mmCIF file of C-alpha atoms in Angstrom:
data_model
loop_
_atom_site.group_PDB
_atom_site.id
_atom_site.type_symbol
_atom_site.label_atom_id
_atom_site.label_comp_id
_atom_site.label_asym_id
_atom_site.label_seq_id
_atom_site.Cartn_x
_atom_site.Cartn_y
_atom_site.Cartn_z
ATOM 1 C CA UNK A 1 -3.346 -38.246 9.892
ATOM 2 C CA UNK A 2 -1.487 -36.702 7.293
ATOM 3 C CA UNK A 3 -2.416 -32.693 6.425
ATOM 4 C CA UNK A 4 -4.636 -31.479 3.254
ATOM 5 C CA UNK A 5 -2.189 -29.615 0.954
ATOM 6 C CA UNK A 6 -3.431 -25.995 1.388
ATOM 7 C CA UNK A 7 -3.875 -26.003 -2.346
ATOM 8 C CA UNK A 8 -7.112 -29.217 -1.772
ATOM 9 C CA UNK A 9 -8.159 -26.914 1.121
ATOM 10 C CA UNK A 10 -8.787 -23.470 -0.662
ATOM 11 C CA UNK A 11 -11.862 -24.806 -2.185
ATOM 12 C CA UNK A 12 -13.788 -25.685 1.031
ATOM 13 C CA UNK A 13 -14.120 -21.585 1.119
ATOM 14 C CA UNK A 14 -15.043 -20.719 -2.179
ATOM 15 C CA UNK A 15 -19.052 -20.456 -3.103
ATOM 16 C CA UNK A 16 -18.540 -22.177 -5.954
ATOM 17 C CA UNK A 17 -19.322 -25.366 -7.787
ATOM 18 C CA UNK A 18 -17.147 -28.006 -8.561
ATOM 19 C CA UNK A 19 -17.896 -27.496 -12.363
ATOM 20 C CA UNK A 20 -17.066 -24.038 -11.774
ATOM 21 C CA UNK A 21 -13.383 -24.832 -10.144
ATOM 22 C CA UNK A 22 -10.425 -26.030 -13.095
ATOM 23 C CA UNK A 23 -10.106 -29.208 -11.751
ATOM 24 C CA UNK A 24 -7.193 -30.162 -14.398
ATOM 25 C CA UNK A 25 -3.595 -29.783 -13.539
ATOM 26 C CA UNK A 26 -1.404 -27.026 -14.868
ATOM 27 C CA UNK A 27 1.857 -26.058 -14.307
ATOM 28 C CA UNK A 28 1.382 -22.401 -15.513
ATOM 29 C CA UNK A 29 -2.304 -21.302 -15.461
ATOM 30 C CA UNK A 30 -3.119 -19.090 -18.449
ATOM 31 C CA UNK A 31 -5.549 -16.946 -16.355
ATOM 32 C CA UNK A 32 -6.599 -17.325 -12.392
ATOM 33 C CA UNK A 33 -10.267 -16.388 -11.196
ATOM 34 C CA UNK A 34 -10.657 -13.669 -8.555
ATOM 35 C CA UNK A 35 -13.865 -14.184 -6.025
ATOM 36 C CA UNK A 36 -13.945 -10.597 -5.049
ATOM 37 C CA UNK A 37 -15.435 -10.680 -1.669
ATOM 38 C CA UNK A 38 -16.432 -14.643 -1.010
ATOM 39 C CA UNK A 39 -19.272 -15.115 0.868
ATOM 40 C CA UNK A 40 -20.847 -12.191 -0.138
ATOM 41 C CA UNK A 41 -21.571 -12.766 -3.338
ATOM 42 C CA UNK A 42 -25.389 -10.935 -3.010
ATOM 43 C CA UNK A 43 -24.138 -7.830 -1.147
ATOM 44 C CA UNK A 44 -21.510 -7.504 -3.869
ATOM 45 C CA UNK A 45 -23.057 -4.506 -5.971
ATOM 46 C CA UNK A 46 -24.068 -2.888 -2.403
ATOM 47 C CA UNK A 47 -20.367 -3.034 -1.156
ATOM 48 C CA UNK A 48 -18.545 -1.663 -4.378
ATOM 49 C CA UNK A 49 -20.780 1.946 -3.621
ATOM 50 C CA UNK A 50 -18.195 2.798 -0.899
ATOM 51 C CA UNK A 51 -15.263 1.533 -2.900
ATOM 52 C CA UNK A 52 -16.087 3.196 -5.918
ATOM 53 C CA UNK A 53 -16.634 6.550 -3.764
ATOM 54 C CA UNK A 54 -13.347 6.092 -2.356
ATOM 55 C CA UNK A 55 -11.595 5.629 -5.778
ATOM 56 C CA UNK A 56 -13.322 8.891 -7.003
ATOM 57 C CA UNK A 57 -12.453 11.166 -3.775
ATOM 58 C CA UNK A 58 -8.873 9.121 -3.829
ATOM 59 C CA UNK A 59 -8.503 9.678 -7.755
ATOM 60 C CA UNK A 60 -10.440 13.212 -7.800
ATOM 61 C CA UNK A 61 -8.033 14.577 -4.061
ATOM 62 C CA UNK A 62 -4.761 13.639 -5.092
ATOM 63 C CA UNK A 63 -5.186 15.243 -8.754
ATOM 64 C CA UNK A 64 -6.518 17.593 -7.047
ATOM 65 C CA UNK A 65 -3.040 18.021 -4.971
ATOM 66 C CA UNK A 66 -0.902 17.761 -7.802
ATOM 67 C CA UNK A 67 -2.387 20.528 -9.915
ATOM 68 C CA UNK A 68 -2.540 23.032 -6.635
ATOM 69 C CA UNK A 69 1.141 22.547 -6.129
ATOM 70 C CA UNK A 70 2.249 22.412 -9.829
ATOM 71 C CA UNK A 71 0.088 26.138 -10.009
ATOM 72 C CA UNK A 72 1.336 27.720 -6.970
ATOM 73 C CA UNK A 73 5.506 28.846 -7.325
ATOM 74 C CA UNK A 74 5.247 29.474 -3.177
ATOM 75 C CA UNK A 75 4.459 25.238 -3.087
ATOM 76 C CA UNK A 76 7.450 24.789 -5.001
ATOM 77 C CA UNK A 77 9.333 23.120 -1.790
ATOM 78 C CA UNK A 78 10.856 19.401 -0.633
ATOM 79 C CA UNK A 79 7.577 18.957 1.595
ATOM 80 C CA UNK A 80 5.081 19.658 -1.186
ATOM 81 C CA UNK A 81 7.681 17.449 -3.762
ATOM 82 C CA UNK A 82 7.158 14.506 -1.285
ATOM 83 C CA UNK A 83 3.386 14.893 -1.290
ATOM 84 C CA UNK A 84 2.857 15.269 -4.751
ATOM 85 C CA UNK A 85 5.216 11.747 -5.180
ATOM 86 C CA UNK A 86 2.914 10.306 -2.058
ATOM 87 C CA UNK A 87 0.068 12.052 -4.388
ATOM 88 C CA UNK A 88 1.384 9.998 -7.669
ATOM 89 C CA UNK A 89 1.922 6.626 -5.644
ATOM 90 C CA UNK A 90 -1.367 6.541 -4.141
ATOM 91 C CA UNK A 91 -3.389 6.970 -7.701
ATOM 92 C CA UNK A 92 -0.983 4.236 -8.699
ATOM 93 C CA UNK A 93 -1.657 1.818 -5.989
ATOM 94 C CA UNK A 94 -5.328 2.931 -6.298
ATOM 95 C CA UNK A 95 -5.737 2.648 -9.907
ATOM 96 C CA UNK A 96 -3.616 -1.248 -9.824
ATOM 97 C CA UNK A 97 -6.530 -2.552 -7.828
ATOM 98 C CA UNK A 98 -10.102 -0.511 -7.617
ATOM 99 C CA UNK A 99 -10.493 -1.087 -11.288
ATOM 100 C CA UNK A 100 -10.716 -4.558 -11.854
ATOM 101 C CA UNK A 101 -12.591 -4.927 -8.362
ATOM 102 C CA UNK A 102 -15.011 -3.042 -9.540
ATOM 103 C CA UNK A 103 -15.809 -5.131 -12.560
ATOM 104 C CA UNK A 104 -15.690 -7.805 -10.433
ATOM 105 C CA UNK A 105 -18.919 -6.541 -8.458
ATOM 106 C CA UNK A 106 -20.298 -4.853 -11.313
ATOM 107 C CA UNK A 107 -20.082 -7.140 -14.097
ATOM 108 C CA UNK A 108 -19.125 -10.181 -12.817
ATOM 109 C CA UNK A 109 -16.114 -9.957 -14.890
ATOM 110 C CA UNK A 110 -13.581 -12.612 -12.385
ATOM 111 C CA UNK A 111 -11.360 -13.560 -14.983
ATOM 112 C CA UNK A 112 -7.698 -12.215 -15.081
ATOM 113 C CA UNK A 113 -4.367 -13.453 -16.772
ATOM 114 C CA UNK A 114 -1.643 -14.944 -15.577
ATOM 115 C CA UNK A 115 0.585 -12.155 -16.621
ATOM 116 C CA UNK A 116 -1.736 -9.283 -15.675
ATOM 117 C CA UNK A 117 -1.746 -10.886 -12.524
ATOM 118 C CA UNK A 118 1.944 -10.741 -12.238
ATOM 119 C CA UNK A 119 1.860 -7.220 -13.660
ATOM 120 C CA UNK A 120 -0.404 -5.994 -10.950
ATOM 121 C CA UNK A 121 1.324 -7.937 -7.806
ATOM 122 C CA UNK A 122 4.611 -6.158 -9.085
ATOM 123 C CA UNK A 123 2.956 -2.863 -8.916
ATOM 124 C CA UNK A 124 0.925 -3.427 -5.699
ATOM 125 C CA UNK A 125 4.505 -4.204 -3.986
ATOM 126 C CA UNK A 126 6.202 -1.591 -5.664
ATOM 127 C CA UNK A 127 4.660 1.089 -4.529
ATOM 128 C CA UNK A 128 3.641 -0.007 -1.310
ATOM 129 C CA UNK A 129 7.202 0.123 -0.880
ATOM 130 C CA UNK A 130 7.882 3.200 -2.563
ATOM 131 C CA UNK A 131 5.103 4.883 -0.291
ATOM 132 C CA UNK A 132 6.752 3.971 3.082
ATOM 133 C CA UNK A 133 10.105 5.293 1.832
ATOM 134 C CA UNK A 134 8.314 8.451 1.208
ATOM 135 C CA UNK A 135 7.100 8.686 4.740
ATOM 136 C CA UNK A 136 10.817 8.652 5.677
ATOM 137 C CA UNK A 137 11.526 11.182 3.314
ATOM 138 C CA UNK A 138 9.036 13.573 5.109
ATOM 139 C CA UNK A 139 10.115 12.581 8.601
ATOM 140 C CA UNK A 140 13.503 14.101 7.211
ATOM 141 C CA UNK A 141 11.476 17.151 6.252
ATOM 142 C CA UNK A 142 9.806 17.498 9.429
ATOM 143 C CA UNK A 143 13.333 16.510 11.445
ATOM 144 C CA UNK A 144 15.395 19.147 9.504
ATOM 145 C CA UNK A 145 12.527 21.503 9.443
ATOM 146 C CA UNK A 146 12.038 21.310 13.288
ATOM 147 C CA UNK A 147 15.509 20.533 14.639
ATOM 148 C CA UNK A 148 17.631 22.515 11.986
ATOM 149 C CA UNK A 149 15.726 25.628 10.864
ATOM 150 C CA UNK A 150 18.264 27.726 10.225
ATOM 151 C CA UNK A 151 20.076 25.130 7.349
ATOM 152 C CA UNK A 152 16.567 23.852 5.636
ATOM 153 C CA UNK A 153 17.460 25.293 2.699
ATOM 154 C CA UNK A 154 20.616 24.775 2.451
ATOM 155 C CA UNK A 155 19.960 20.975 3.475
ATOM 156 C CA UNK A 156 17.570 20.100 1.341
ATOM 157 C CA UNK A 157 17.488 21.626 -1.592
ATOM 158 C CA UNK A 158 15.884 20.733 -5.056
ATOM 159 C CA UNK A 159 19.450 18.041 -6.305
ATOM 160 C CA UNK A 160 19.156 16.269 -2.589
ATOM 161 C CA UNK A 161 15.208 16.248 -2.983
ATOM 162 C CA UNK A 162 15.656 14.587 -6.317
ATOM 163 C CA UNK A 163 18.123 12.266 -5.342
ATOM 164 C CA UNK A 164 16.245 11.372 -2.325
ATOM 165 C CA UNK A 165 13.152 10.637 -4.485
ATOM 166 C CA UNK A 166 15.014 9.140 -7.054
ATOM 167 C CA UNK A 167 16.391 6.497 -4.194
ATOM 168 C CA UNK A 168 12.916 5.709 -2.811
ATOM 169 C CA UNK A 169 11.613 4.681 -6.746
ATOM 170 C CA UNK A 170 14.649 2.537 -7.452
ATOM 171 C CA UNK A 171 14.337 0.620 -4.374
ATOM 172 C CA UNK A 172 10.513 0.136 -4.343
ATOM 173 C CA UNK A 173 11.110 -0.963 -7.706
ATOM 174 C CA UNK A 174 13.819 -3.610 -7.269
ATOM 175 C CA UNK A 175 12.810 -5.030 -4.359
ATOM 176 C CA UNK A 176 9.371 -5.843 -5.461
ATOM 177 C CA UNK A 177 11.008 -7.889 -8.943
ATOM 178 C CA UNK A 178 11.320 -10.820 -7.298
ATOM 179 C CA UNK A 179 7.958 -11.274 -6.403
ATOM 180 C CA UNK A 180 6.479 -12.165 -10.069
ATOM 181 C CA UNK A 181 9.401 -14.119 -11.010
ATOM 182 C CA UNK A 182 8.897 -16.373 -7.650
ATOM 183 C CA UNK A 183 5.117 -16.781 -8.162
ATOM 184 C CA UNK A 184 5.342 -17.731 -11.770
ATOM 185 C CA UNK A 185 8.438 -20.581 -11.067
ATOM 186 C CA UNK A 186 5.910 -22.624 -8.871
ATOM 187 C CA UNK A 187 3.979 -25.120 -10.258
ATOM 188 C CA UNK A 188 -0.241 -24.557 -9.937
ATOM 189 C CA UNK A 189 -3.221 -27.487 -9.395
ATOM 190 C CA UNK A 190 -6.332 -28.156 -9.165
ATOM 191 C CA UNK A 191 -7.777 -24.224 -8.611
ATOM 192 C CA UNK A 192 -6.673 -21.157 -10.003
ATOM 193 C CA UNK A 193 -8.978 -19.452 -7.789
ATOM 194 C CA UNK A 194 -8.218 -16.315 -5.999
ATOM 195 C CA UNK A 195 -10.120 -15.940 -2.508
ATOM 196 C CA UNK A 196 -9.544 -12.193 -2.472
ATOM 197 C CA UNK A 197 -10.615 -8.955 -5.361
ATOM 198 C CA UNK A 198 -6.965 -8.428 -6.499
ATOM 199 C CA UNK A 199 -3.466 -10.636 -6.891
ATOM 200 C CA UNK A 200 -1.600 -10.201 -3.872
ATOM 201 C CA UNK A 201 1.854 -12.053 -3.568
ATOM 202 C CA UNK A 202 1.065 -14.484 -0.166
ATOM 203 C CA UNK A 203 -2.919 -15.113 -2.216
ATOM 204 C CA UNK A 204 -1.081 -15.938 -5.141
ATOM 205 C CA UNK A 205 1.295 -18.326 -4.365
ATOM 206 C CA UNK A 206 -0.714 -20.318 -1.692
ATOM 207 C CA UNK A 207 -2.091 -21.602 -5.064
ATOM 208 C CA UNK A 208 0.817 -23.409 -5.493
ATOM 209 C CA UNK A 209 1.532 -26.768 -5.136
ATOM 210 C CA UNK A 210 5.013 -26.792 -4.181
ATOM 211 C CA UNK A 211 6.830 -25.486 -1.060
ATOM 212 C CA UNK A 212 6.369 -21.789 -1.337
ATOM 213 C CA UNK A 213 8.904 -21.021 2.005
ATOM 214 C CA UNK A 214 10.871 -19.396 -0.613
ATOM 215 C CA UNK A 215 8.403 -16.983 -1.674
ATOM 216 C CA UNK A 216 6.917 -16.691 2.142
ATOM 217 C CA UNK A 217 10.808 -15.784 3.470
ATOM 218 C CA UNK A 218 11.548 -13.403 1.015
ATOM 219 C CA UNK A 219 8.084 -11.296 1.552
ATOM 220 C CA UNK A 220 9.015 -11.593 5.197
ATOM 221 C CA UNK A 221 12.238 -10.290 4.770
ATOM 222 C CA UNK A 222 10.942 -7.680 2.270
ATOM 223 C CA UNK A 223 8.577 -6.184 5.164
ATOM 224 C CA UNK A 224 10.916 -6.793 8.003
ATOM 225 C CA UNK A 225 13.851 -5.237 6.263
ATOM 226 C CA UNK A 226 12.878 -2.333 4.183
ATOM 227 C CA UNK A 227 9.569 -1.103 6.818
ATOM 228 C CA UNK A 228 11.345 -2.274 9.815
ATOM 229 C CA UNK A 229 14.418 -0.337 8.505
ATOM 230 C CA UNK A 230 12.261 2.784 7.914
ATOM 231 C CA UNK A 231 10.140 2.481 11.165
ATOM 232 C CA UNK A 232 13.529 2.813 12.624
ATOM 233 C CA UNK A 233 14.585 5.600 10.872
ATOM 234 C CA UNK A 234 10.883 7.371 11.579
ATOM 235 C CA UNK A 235 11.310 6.534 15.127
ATOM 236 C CA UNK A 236 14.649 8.356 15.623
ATOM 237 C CA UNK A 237 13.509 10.849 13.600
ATOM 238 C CA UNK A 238 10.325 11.180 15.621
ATOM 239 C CA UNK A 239 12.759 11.228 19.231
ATOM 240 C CA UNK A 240 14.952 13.614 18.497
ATOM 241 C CA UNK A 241 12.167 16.113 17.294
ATOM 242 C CA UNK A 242 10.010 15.616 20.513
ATOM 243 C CA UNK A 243 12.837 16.258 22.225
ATOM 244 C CA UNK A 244 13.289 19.375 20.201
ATOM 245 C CA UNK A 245 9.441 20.604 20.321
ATOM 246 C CA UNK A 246 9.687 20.072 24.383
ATOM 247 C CA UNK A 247 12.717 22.624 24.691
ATOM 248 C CA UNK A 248 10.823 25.231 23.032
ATOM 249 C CA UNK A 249 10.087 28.287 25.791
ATOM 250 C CA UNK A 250 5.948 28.090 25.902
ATOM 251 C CA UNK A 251 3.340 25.277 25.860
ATOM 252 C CA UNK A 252 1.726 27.253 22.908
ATOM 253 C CA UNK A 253 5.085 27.241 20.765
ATOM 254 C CA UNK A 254 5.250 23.825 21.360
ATOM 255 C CA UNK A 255 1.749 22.644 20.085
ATOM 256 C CA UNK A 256 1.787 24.539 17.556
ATOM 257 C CA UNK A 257 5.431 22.596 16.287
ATOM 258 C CA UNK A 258 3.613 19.814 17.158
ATOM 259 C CA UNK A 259 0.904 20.175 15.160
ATOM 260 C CA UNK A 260 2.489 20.532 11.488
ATOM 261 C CA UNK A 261 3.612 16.429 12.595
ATOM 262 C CA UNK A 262 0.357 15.180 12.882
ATOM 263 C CA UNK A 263 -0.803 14.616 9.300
ATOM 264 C CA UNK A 264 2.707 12.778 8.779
ATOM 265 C CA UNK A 265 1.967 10.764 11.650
ATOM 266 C CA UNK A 266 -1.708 9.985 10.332
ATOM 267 C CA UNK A 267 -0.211 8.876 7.434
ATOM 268 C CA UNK A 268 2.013 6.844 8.611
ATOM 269 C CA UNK A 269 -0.657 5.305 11.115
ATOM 270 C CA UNK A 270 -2.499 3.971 7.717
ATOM 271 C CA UNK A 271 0.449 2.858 6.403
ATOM 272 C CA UNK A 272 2.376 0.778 9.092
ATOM 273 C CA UNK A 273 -1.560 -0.815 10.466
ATOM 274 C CA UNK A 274 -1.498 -2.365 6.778
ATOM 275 C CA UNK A 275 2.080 -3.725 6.833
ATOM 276 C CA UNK A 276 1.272 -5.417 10.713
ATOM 277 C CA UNK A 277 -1.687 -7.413 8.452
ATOM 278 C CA UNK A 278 0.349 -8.458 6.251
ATOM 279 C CA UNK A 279 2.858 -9.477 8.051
ATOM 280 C CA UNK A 280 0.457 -11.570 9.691
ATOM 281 C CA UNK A 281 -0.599 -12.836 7.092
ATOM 282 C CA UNK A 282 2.619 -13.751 5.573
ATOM 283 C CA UNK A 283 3.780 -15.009 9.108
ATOM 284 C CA UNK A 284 0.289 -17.085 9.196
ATOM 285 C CA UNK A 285 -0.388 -17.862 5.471
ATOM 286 C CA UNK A 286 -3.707 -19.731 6.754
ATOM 287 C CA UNK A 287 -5.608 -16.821 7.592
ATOM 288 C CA UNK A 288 -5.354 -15.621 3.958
ATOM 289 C CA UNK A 289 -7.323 -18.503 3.179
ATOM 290 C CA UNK A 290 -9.512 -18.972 6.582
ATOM 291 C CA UNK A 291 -10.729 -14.712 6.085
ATOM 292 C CA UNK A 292 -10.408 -14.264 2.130
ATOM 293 C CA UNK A 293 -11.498 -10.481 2.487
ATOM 294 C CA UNK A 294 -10.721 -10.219 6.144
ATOM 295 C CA UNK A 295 -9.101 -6.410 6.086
ATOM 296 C CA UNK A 296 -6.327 -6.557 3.599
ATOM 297 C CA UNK A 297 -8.782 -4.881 0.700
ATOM 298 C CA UNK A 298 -9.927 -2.017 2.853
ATOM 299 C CA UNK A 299 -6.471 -0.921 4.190
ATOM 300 C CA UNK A 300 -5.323 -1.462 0.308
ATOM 301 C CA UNK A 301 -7.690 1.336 -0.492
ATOM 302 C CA UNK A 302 -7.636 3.591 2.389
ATOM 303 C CA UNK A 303 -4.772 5.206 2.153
ATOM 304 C CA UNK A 304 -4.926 6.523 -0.961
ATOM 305 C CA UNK A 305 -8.615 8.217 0.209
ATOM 306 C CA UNK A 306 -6.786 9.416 3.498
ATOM 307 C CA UNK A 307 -3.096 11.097 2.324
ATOM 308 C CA UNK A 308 -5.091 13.487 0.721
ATOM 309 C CA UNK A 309 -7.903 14.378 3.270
ATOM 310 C CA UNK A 310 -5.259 14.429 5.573
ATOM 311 C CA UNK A 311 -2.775 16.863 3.949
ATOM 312 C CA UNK A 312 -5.446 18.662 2.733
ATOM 313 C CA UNK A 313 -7.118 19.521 5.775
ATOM 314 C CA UNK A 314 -4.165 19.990 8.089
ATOM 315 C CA UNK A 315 -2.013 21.896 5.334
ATOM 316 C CA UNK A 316 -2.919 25.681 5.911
ATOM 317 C CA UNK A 317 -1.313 26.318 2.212
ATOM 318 C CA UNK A 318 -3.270 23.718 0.315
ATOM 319 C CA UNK A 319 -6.567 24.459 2.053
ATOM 320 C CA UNK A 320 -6.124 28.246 1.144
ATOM 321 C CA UNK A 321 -5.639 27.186 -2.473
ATOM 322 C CA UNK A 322 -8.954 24.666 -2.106
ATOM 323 C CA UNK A 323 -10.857 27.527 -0.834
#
């Protein structure tokens, strides 16, 4: 027997009525309709308390950040530069989705167009890639911090911290173009319903009726290439400063090096646990539609809440300035 097109199946998991589904077809749809959380629908309201306490400590931490480092001149160095851009592209990634998800459980307010849509997969991807490239950028910190104390300064100083930042925004930024311009060249039917609170590339165009192994093998390759590429680099970076912290002379010397990697490490927990769901999901473009919510949303807004508990408690500098 011959397969459903996935774009017939999507509506045997939405709550919905039929009258409430576009049943017309459309090439380009002028606006899609996000579900939120489906299957939920009546523990909506209860469910956006935590997410709307995690975009004010997420929003209210990392401004937080920014303003400590921007007032304190002894700050004014490459690892507080990378956290303050981690800082900026968490309230970015935050700000792109908590919003509108929160008028979704709030005031029912579903409805989004095609081209803010677009707009906010572009910026979702952007800086999801820009925020791993940061991670790399402090593994440098912590590599040439830990392995080469003597030429920190001279290494990385405030041109090569520029430049280095400068690399991370241009790449986040072009790598993520082709997303839009892939999901708006397919051709939509039958439901321009969302299954999920915000427009993700893979929820996007498994709207589409068309083959979409385009779209599918460049996300893959997106993921593969630029955070397998910088879980590499963290990796070696990682190696070669164990193997630095274990030649120090005393066990206390050496947890105490230790310890100024473990926020970084934290932080990049959060991060790379949200690229291994996507990648299943992109890998397995099913389960997007199978489990809507299933984890993707939470690990979208985690980090953000995290980077800044986590520098903030484990940085001896910032906490002094909290206090």
């Amino acid at each position: 027997m011959q397969e459903t097109p996935l774009c017939l199946r999507v509506g045997h998991f939405l709550p919905y009525s039929m009258s409430d589904l576009n049943t017309a077809n459309f090439t380009s749809p002028s606006t899609f309709i996000l579900l939120g959380i489906p299957g939920l629908e009546a523990a909506q309201i209860w469910i956006s308390i935590p997410f709307c306490a995690m975009y004010s400590i997420a929003v209210l931490r990392n401004f937080t950040i920014l303003l400590i480092v921007k007032r304190e001149p002894s700050l004014h160095g490459p690892m507080y530069y990378f956290l303050c851009m981690l800082a900026v592209t968490d309230l970015v990634l935050s700000t792109s989705t908590l919003p509108k998800m929160l008028s979704i459980f709030w005031f029912n307010s579903r409805e989004i167009s095609f081209s803010t849509c677009l707009t906010q997969m572009y910026f979702i991807h952007s800086f999801a890639g820009m925020e791993s490239g940061i991670l790399v950028a402090m593994a440098l910190d912590h590599y040439v911090a830990i392995c080469h104390p003597l030429r920190y300064s001279m290494t990385l100083t405030n041109s090569v911290v520029a430049k280095i930042i400068l690399a991370v925004v241009l790449r986040g930024a072009v790598l993520a173009l082709p997303y839009p311009f892939l999901a708006r060249r397919w051709p939509y039917c039958r439901t321009n319903i969302i299954p999920h609170s915000y427009c993700g590339h893979i929820a996007v165009v498994n709207l589409a009726c068309a083959d979409i192994s385009i779209s599918s093998y460049y996300g893959l390759f997106d993921l593969l290439s630029v955070n397998g590429m910088d879980a590499s680099f963290i990796a070696v970076s990682y190696t070669l400063i164990l193997r630095a912290i274990f030649r120090l002379p005393t066990k206390d010397a050496r947890l105490k090096t230790f310890g100024t990697c473990i926020s970084h490490l934290c932080a990049i927990s959060a991060l790379y646990i949200r690229f291994l769901l996507l990648s299943l999901l992109l890998v397995w473009p099913q389960c997007a539609t199978a489990f809507p919510f299933s984890h993707a949303t939470v690990y979208q807004v985690a980090p953000p809440v995290l980077h800044p508990i986590i520098y903030g408690l484990r940085t001896k500098q910032i906490q002094g300035r909290l206090l």
